[in-house]
Every structure is written in structure tokens, then in C-alpha cells.
Amino acid sequence: MRPTSDPAQYRHLSKAFLRYIAAEKRYSPNTVRNYGQTLDRFDSFAMAHRGHAPTLADLDGWKTADFRAFLASRRRDGVGAQTIKLDLSALRSFFKFLSRETGLKTAALAALRSPKAPKKLPRPIPMQAATALSGAADPEDDWQAHRNHALFALLYGAGLRISEALSLDWGDLPKPGQPLRILGKGGKTREVPLLDIVRVRIGTYRDALEDSTSDAGGAYLSGNAPLFLGARGKRLSPAVAQRALRLERAALGLDDSATPHALRHAFATHLLSAGADLRAIQELLGHSSLTSTQRYTEVDAGRLLAAHSAAHPRARG
């Protein structure tokens, strides 16, 4: 297939690209949606920039200045450097796909430099707060409260992303002494230990759920049933889980830095503070690059400097 002036060819390959990153690259639904939105914005810009619907034959002749003009339009929309960087990443993936399918030239886009986004460090929550969130629910509470505490315990005890935890089924739980297998970003599988205290929280939740849904004949506890169940009998949604944590942190007097992802950050920084190897933490978190994990060393160093400044007599001089 060669680039043509038919807009239908471009539209067809745009849809094929989104199917490709969803099915073959196994990008998350959020990433696929974001890439689709970037392509929609690029299409609108290309139409205004050239005065007609984008075609592959036209894009084949674009210069670096044309792509730079698109990024400049995004800046005028008021978006930050990180968003522009993500837009550029989506376009590069898309044009790489087009090049493979049609031979479209991509040198002009490859020559464009990504904007430098300000470094954003993780925001872990203190150990005391993480321990409180992952503690036991009141024995008199309903099964949903026990579910929430089991979820928070898993996020903090295993360093999972909220999407990874909510995708688990009952059948995914390993036998005692065996690791939990997690399907992470990009379809990569990793193994993490399942702490005894996390097993206890999940067991308490299971007992409460079984008592409340006994008339369902155990369907909610079968191997292929969601581990974390929503009130309507479906898989618990991230939005409901996040709302549950907001309510819990308010009850505990915690600030808004206490989020599901902050529990994952707490997992990493607390392991690092206890002397864990950075490579081991990388494997447990499922980071493809050690650079992502190294951010936690900066967080830990920042805490040491803050403690030094607060405590050392000369620092207050």
C-alpha cells in the first residue's frame, strides 16, 4: 500500500492504528482513548493548516515546521509541556505505524524534539497513614467496608496499580507461600509476594461477602468472579474505589495526597527506606526502565534533607 490523496485511506489507517495498539500492543483503554483524542486534534489542525482533510500523500510532504506548528497550537490551547509530550509520543507511534503500512516518510517528525516537562516526583503518604488505610475494618461494618480495606492493603502491600488490583479474579489468588502474578502495562507479567496481612484482609472480606451473598450460590466467589465486587454485582470500578478512599482518608484526618496511587508510591519509598535493592523494587513495580524507579531515591533523599534542615542546629542559623 502506498500513500494516496484519498482521505478514506487516512481514516481507515487511523482506525486500524487504534485497533493495533489496543489488540497487539495491549495498551490500556485510557491510553487508546488518549491516542484517539490526539489524532482527532491533529486531524482538525491538519484540515485548518492545509485547507482540506488530511491525506497520506499530503502528510508525506510535511516538514518539521508543520509538526512544530501543531505543537504550537496546543500551547495556545493552554496545555502544559507534559500533555504536549504525550501528544508528540502518540503522533510518533501513529506515523511509525503509517510508515510500516505505506512507506510514509517520518524524518520530519523524528527531527522534532520533545518539550522538557518539569520533573514531578511521586507523592507517597507517610507509613502511619498507609498503615491506617490498610488496617482492619470494624468487625460490624458491611462487606463493602471490608472490601475497601482489603483493596487498600493489597495496593500498599504489593505496590499494585489500581487497574491491576481491580482486574484480579478470585482464581488469581495464589496458594500460601506462592507469589501473585500480575498482568501490568504493555501485557507484561510480574510476580509479587502476597503478604500474610494482605491474605488476612482478603479472607475477612471474603467471609463478609459470603455472609451477605449466600443466596447467590457462591457465584460471587467463583474462580472467574471479580475479586473486588461492586455494589451491583459487577467488577468494582476505579471511580468507586477512589471515592471510598476519599471517604476513608477524611475519617482518618488525612490530606488529599492519600490516593490509591499514593499507596503504590508508599510501597516503593518505604521499601527503599528499609534498604531494599532498587532493581528489586523495579521488578516489583513492573517498571520497564530503572529511570522510573530511581525517582524514589530522590523522594527519599528529599526527606533526609528536610529532616536535616529541621533538626540540625546549624541549619536553623
Short mmCIF file of C-alpha atoms in Angstrom, two decimals:
data_model
loop_
_atom_site.label_atom_id
_atom_site.label_comp_id
_atom_site.label_asym_id
_atom_site.label_seq_id
_atom_site.Cartn_x
_atom_site.Cartn_y
_atom_site.Cartn_z
CA MET A 1 0.00 0.00 0.00
CA ARG A 2 1.33 3.43 -0.97
CA PRO A 3 0.26 6.89 0.31
CA THR A 4 -2.59 8.31 -1.77
CA SER A 5 -4.64 11.51 -1.87
CA ASP A 6 -7.78 9.68 -0.77
CA PRO A 7 -8.92 10.86 2.70
CA ALA A 8 -10.64 7.50 3.18
CA GLN A 9 -7.25 5.75 3.21
CA TYR A 10 -6.08 8.01 6.02
CA ARG A 11 -9.28 7.47 8.02
CA HIS A 12 -9.06 3.70 7.53
CA LEU A 13 -5.47 3.55 8.77
CA SER A 14 -6.23 5.83 11.71
CA LYS A 15 -8.84 3.34 12.94
CA ALA A 16 -6.51 0.42 12.17
CA PHE A 17 -3.80 2.05 14.30
CA LEU A 18 -6.09 2.34 17.33
CA ARG A 19 -7.12 -1.30 16.92
CA TYR A 20 -3.45 -2.26 16.64
CA ILE A 21 -2.33 -0.56 19.86
CA ALA A 22 -5.33 -2.00 21.72
CA ALA A 23 -5.14 -5.60 20.47
CA GLU A 24 -1.47 -6.18 19.64
CA LYS A 25 0.42 -3.63 21.75
CA ARG A 26 -2.12 -4.16 24.56
CA TYR A 27 -2.16 -0.52 25.59
CA SER A 28 -4.60 0.33 28.34
CA PRO A 29 -8.09 1.61 27.38
CA ASN A 30 -7.14 5.03 28.77
CA THR A 31 -4.04 5.20 26.55
CA VAL A 32 -6.01 4.11 23.48
CA ARG A 33 -8.62 6.77 24.20
CA ASN A 34 -5.95 9.45 24.72
CA TYR A 35 -4.19 8.50 21.49
CA GLY A 36 -7.52 8.67 19.66
CA GLN A 37 -8.16 12.15 21.05
CA THR A 38 -4.68 13.27 19.93
CA LEU A 39 -5.38 12.02 16.40
CA ASP A 40 -8.72 13.85 16.39
CA ARG A 41 -6.98 17.10 17.38
CA PHE A 42 -4.27 16.52 14.79
CA ASP A 43 -6.90 15.91 12.09
CA SER A 44 -8.64 19.19 12.93
CA PHE A 45 -5.34 21.05 12.87
CA ALA A 46 -4.26 19.45 9.57
CA MET A 47 -7.55 20.45 7.95
CA ALA A 48 -7.14 24.07 9.05
CA HIS A 49 -3.42 24.06 8.26
CA ARG A 50 -3.79 22.74 4.70
CA GLY A 51 -7.38 23.67 3.94
CA HIS A 52 -8.56 20.11 3.31
CA ALA A 53 -8.98 16.78 5.06
CA PRO A 54 -5.65 15.10 5.78
CA THR A 55 -4.36 12.50 3.32
CA LEU A 56 -1.28 10.34 3.43
CA ALA A 57 0.06 11.86 0.21
CA ASP A 58 -0.12 15.30 1.77
CA LEU A 59 1.37 14.24 5.11
CA ASP A 60 4.23 12.57 3.23
CA GLY A 61 5.43 16.06 2.30
CA TRP A 62 5.11 17.68 5.74
CA LYS A 63 8.17 19.44 7.14
CA THR A 64 9.30 19.67 10.73
CA ALA A 65 7.87 23.21 10.78
CA ASP A 66 4.39 21.82 10.03
CA PHE A 67 4.51 19.48 13.03
CA ARG A 68 6.00 22.24 15.15
CA ALA A 69 3.01 24.40 14.21
CA PHE A 70 0.69 21.71 15.58
CA LEU A 71 2.51 21.70 18.90
CA ALA A 72 2.39 25.50 18.97
CA SER A 73 -1.39 25.32 18.52
CA ARG A 74 -1.58 23.02 21.52
CA ARG A 75 0.38 25.55 23.58
CA ARG A 76 -2.09 28.24 22.54
CA ASP A 77 -4.83 25.95 23.85
CA GLY A 78 -3.18 26.31 27.25
CA VAL A 79 -1.90 22.75 27.72
CA GLY A 80 1.34 22.08 29.57
CA ALA A 81 4.61 20.55 28.46
CA GLN A 82 3.70 17.08 29.76
CA THR A 83 0.49 16.96 27.68
CA ILE A 84 2.33 18.17 24.58
CA LYS A 85 4.95 15.49 25.16
CA LEU A 86 2.21 12.85 25.28
CA ASP A 87 0.65 14.24 22.07
CA LEU A 88 4.01 14.02 20.34
CA SER A 89 4.50 10.45 21.56
CA ALA A 90 1.10 9.47 20.16
CA LEU A 91 1.90 11.06 16.78
CA ARG A 92 5.27 9.33 16.58
CA SER A 93 3.66 5.96 17.25
CA PHE A 94 0.97 6.67 14.66
CA PHE A 95 3.42 7.78 11.96
CA LYS A 96 5.66 4.81 12.66
CA PHE A 97 2.63 2.61 12.04
CA LEU A 98 1.84 4.51 8.81
CA SER A 99 5.43 4.16 7.66
CA ARG A 100 5.33 0.41 8.15
CA GLU A 101 1.98 0.09 6.35
CA THR A 102 2.56 2.53 3.46
CA GLY A 103 6.18 3.70 3.41
CA LEU A 104 5.21 7.19 4.60
CA LYS A 105 8.27 9.32 5.40
CA THR A 106 8.71 10.17 9.09
CA ALA A 107 12.05 12.02 9.18
CA ALA A 108 10.41 15.43 9.69
CA LEU A 109 8.52 14.24 12.76
CA ALA A 110 11.55 12.35 14.10
CA ALA A 111 13.60 15.57 13.98
CA LEU A 112 11.18 17.30 16.36
CA ARG A 113 12.39 17.49 19.94
CA SER A 114 10.09 16.68 22.83
CA PRO A 115 9.43 19.58 25.21
CA LYS A 116 11.03 19.27 28.61
CA ALA A 117 8.38 18.73 31.25
CA PRO A 118 9.10 19.76 34.83
CA LYS A 119 10.23 16.82 36.91
CA LYS A 120 7.33 15.56 39.01
CA LEU A 121 8.27 13.42 41.97
CA PRO A 122 5.95 10.76 43.40
CA ARG A 123 3.87 11.78 46.40
CA PRO A 124 3.94 8.85 48.82
CA ILE A 125 1.97 9.05 52.03
CA PRO A 126 3.60 8.51 55.42
CA MET A 127 3.90 4.99 56.75
CA GLN A 128 1.46 5.67 59.59
CA ALA A 129 -1.22 6.85 57.15
CA ALA A 130 -0.64 3.91 54.78
CA THR A 131 -0.87 1.50 57.72
CA ALA A 132 -4.11 3.10 58.90
CA LEU A 133 -5.72 2.89 55.46
CA SER A 134 -4.75 -0.76 55.06
CA GLY A 135 -5.76 -1.69 58.60
CA ALA A 136 -8.74 -3.82 59.55
CA ALA A 137 -12.27 -2.53 59.12
CA ASP A 138 -14.65 -2.55 62.08
CA PRO A 139 -15.99 -6.12 62.50
CA GLU A 140 -19.54 -4.72 62.47
CA ASP A 141 -19.05 -2.98 59.11
CA ASP A 142 -20.64 -4.32 55.92
CA TRP A 143 -18.80 -6.34 53.29
CA GLN A 144 -18.05 -3.25 51.22
CA ALA A 145 -16.01 -1.72 54.05
CA HIS A 146 -14.04 -4.96 54.39
CA ARG A 147 -13.59 -4.98 50.61
CA ASN A 148 -12.16 -1.45 50.69
CA HIS A 149 -9.65 -2.28 53.42
CA ALA A 150 -8.62 -5.45 51.59
CA LEU A 151 -8.06 -3.39 48.43
CA PHE A 152 -6.03 -0.71 50.25
CA ALA A 153 -3.97 -3.42 51.94
CA LEU A 154 -3.23 -5.01 48.55
CA LEU A 155 -2.23 -1.68 46.97
CA TYR A 156 0.15 -0.87 49.81
CA GLY A 157 1.34 -4.42 50.50
CA ALA A 158 2.08 -5.34 46.87
CA GLY A 159 2.59 -1.96 45.18
CA LEU A 160 -0.11 -2.54 42.57
CA ARG A 161 -1.68 -0.01 40.28
CA ILE A 162 -5.40 0.41 40.96
CA SER A 163 -6.21 -1.01 37.49
CA GLU A 164 -4.08 -4.10 38.20
CA ALA A 165 -5.77 -4.78 41.53
CA LEU A 166 -9.29 -4.32 40.17
CA SER A 167 -8.63 -6.67 37.23
CA LEU A 168 -7.95 -9.62 39.55
CA ASP A 169 -10.37 -12.53 39.93
CA TRP A 170 -10.71 -14.86 42.91
CA GLY A 171 -8.96 -17.55 40.91
CA ASP A 172 -5.88 -15.35 40.56
CA LEU A 173 -5.09 -15.58 44.27
CA PRO A 174 -2.09 -17.88 44.79
CA LYS A 175 -1.70 -20.63 47.33
CA PRO A 176 0.07 -19.69 50.58
CA GLY A 177 3.77 -19.16 50.02
CA GLN A 178 3.37 -18.54 46.30
CA PRO A 179 3.61 -15.12 44.59
CA LEU A 180 0.76 -13.24 42.99
CA ARG A 181 1.04 -12.97 39.19
CA ILE A 182 0.12 -9.54 37.87
CA LEU A 183 -0.59 -8.53 34.27
CA GLY A 184 0.74 -4.98 34.06
CA LYS A 185 1.23 -2.31 31.42
CA GLY A 186 2.03 -3.47 27.92
CA GLY A 187 0.91 -7.00 28.75
CA LYS A 188 3.99 -7.61 30.90
CA THR A 189 3.60 -10.17 33.68
CA ARG A 190 5.39 -9.92 37.00
CA GLU A 191 5.28 -11.72 40.33
CA VAL A 192 4.87 -10.02 43.71
CA PRO A 193 4.75 -11.53 47.20
CA LEU A 194 1.34 -11.62 48.85
CA LEU A 195 1.90 -10.70 52.49
CA ASP A 196 0.15 -12.66 55.23
CA ILE A 197 -1.59 -9.50 56.45
CA VAL A 198 -2.99 -8.91 52.96
CA ARG A 199 -4.28 -12.50 52.90
CA VAL A 200 -5.96 -11.85 56.25
CA ARG A 201 -7.69 -8.71 54.94
CA ILE A 202 -8.87 -10.56 51.82
CA GLY A 203 -10.05 -13.50 53.92
CA THR A 204 -12.08 -11.23 56.19
CA TYR A 205 -13.61 -9.56 53.15
CA ARG A 206 -14.43 -12.95 51.63
CA ASP A 207 -16.18 -14.09 54.80
CA ALA A 208 -18.24 -10.88 54.94
CA LEU A 209 -19.12 -11.14 51.26
CA GLU A 210 -20.11 -14.79 51.61
CA ASP A 211 -22.39 -13.98 54.56
CA SER A 212 -24.07 -11.17 52.62
CA THR A 213 -24.49 -13.01 49.31
CA SER A 214 -25.18 -16.56 50.46
CA ASP A 215 -28.36 -16.67 48.36
CA ALA A 216 -26.26 -16.21 45.20
CA GLY A 217 -24.98 -19.78 45.48
CA GLY A 218 -21.32 -18.77 45.68
CA ALA A 219 -21.32 -17.22 42.18
CA TYR A 220 -19.61 -14.10 43.51
CA LEU A 221 -16.77 -16.21 44.89
CA SER A 222 -16.13 -18.50 41.93
CA GLY A 223 -12.68 -18.57 40.35
CA ASN A 224 -13.57 -16.29 37.44
CA ALA A 225 -15.60 -13.82 39.52
CA PRO A 226 -14.08 -10.39 40.25
CA LEU A 227 -12.00 -10.29 43.40
CA PHE A 228 -13.26 -6.82 44.22
CA LEU A 229 -17.01 -6.68 43.72
CA GLY A 230 -19.14 -3.57 43.25
CA ALA A 231 -22.46 -2.99 44.98
CA ARG A 232 -24.36 -4.06 41.84
CA GLY A 233 -22.58 -7.38 41.48
CA LYS A 234 -20.14 -6.22 38.81
CA ARG A 235 -16.40 -5.61 38.98
CA LEU A 236 -15.56 -2.66 41.23
CA SER A 237 -14.81 0.47 39.19
CA PRO A 238 -11.77 2.71 39.79
CA ALA A 239 -14.05 5.70 40.42
CA VAL A 240 -15.88 3.90 43.25
CA ALA A 241 -12.58 2.72 44.75
CA GLN A 242 -11.18 6.25 44.65
CA ARG A 243 -14.32 7.63 46.27
CA ALA A 244 -14.07 5.00 49.01
CA LEU A 245 -10.51 6.07 49.76
CA ARG A 246 -11.52 9.75 49.86
CA LEU A 247 -14.14 8.93 52.48
CA GLU A 248 -11.70 6.82 54.47
CA ARG A 249 -8.95 9.43 54.45
CA ALA A 250 -11.44 12.07 55.60
CA ALA A 251 -12.46 9.83 58.51
CA LEU A 252 -8.79 9.38 59.43
CA GLY A 253 -7.98 13.09 59.07
CA LEU A 254 -5.56 12.56 56.16
CA ASP A 255 -4.99 15.16 53.45
CA ASP A 256 -5.79 14.77 49.75
CA SER A 257 -2.36 13.32 48.97
CA ALA A 258 -3.73 9.97 50.21
CA THR A 259 -4.85 8.35 46.94
CA PRO A 260 -4.79 4.77 45.61
CA HIS A 261 -1.65 5.53 43.61
CA ALA A 262 -0.02 7.14 46.66
CA LEU A 263 -0.25 3.73 48.34
CA ARG A 264 1.84 2.31 45.49
CA HIS A 265 4.34 5.15 45.96
CA ALA A 266 4.39 4.45 49.70
CA PHE A 267 5.14 0.78 48.99
CA ALA A 268 8.24 1.77 46.99
CA THR A 269 9.59 4.52 49.23
CA HIS A 270 9.11 2.53 52.42
CA LEU A 271 10.92 -0.46 50.90
CA LEU A 272 13.72 1.84 49.78
CA SER A 273 13.97 3.43 53.23
CA ALA A 274 14.26 -0.07 54.72
CA GLY A 275 17.24 -0.86 52.49
CA ALA A 276 15.60 -2.76 49.61
CA ASP A 277 17.57 -3.01 46.36
CA LEU A 278 16.47 -0.57 43.66
CA ARG A 279 16.45 -3.30 41.00
CA ALA A 280 14.21 -5.45 43.16
CA ILE A 281 11.79 -2.55 43.62
CA GLN A 282 11.81 -2.04 39.84
CA GLU A 283 10.77 -5.66 39.33
CA LEU A 284 8.05 -5.48 41.97
CA LEU A 285 6.59 -2.29 40.49
CA GLY A 286 6.77 -3.57 36.92
CA HIS A 287 8.76 -0.60 35.63
CA SER A 288 10.29 -1.24 32.21
CA SER A 289 13.05 1.28 32.92
CA LEU A 290 15.14 1.76 36.05
CA THR A 291 14.83 5.52 35.48
CA SER A 292 11.20 5.40 36.58
CA THR A 293 12.17 3.64 39.80
CA GLN A 294 15.07 5.99 40.50
CA ARG A 295 12.59 8.80 41.18
CA TYR A 296 12.01 7.20 44.57
CA THR A 297 15.63 7.74 45.54
CA GLU A 298 15.06 11.48 45.02
CA VAL A 299 11.97 11.34 47.22
CA ASP A 300 13.93 9.57 49.95
CA ALA A 301 16.86 11.96 49.63
CA GLY A 302 14.46 14.88 49.83
CA ARG A 303 13.07 13.59 53.11
CA LEU A 304 16.57 13.20 54.52
CA LEU A 305 17.44 16.78 53.58
CA ALA A 306 14.19 18.08 55.06
CA ALA A 307 14.84 16.18 58.30
CA HIS A 308 18.39 17.50 58.39
CA SER A 309 17.25 21.08 57.85
CA ALA A 310 14.64 20.76 60.58
CA ALA A 311 16.91 19.11 63.15
CA HIS A 312 20.47 20.32 62.66
CA PRO A 313 21.35 23.37 64.79
CA ARG A 314 23.44 24.93 62.01
CA ALA A 315 20.57 24.60 59.53
CA ARG A 316 18.48 26.96 61.62
CA GLY A 317 21.23 29.50 61.98
#
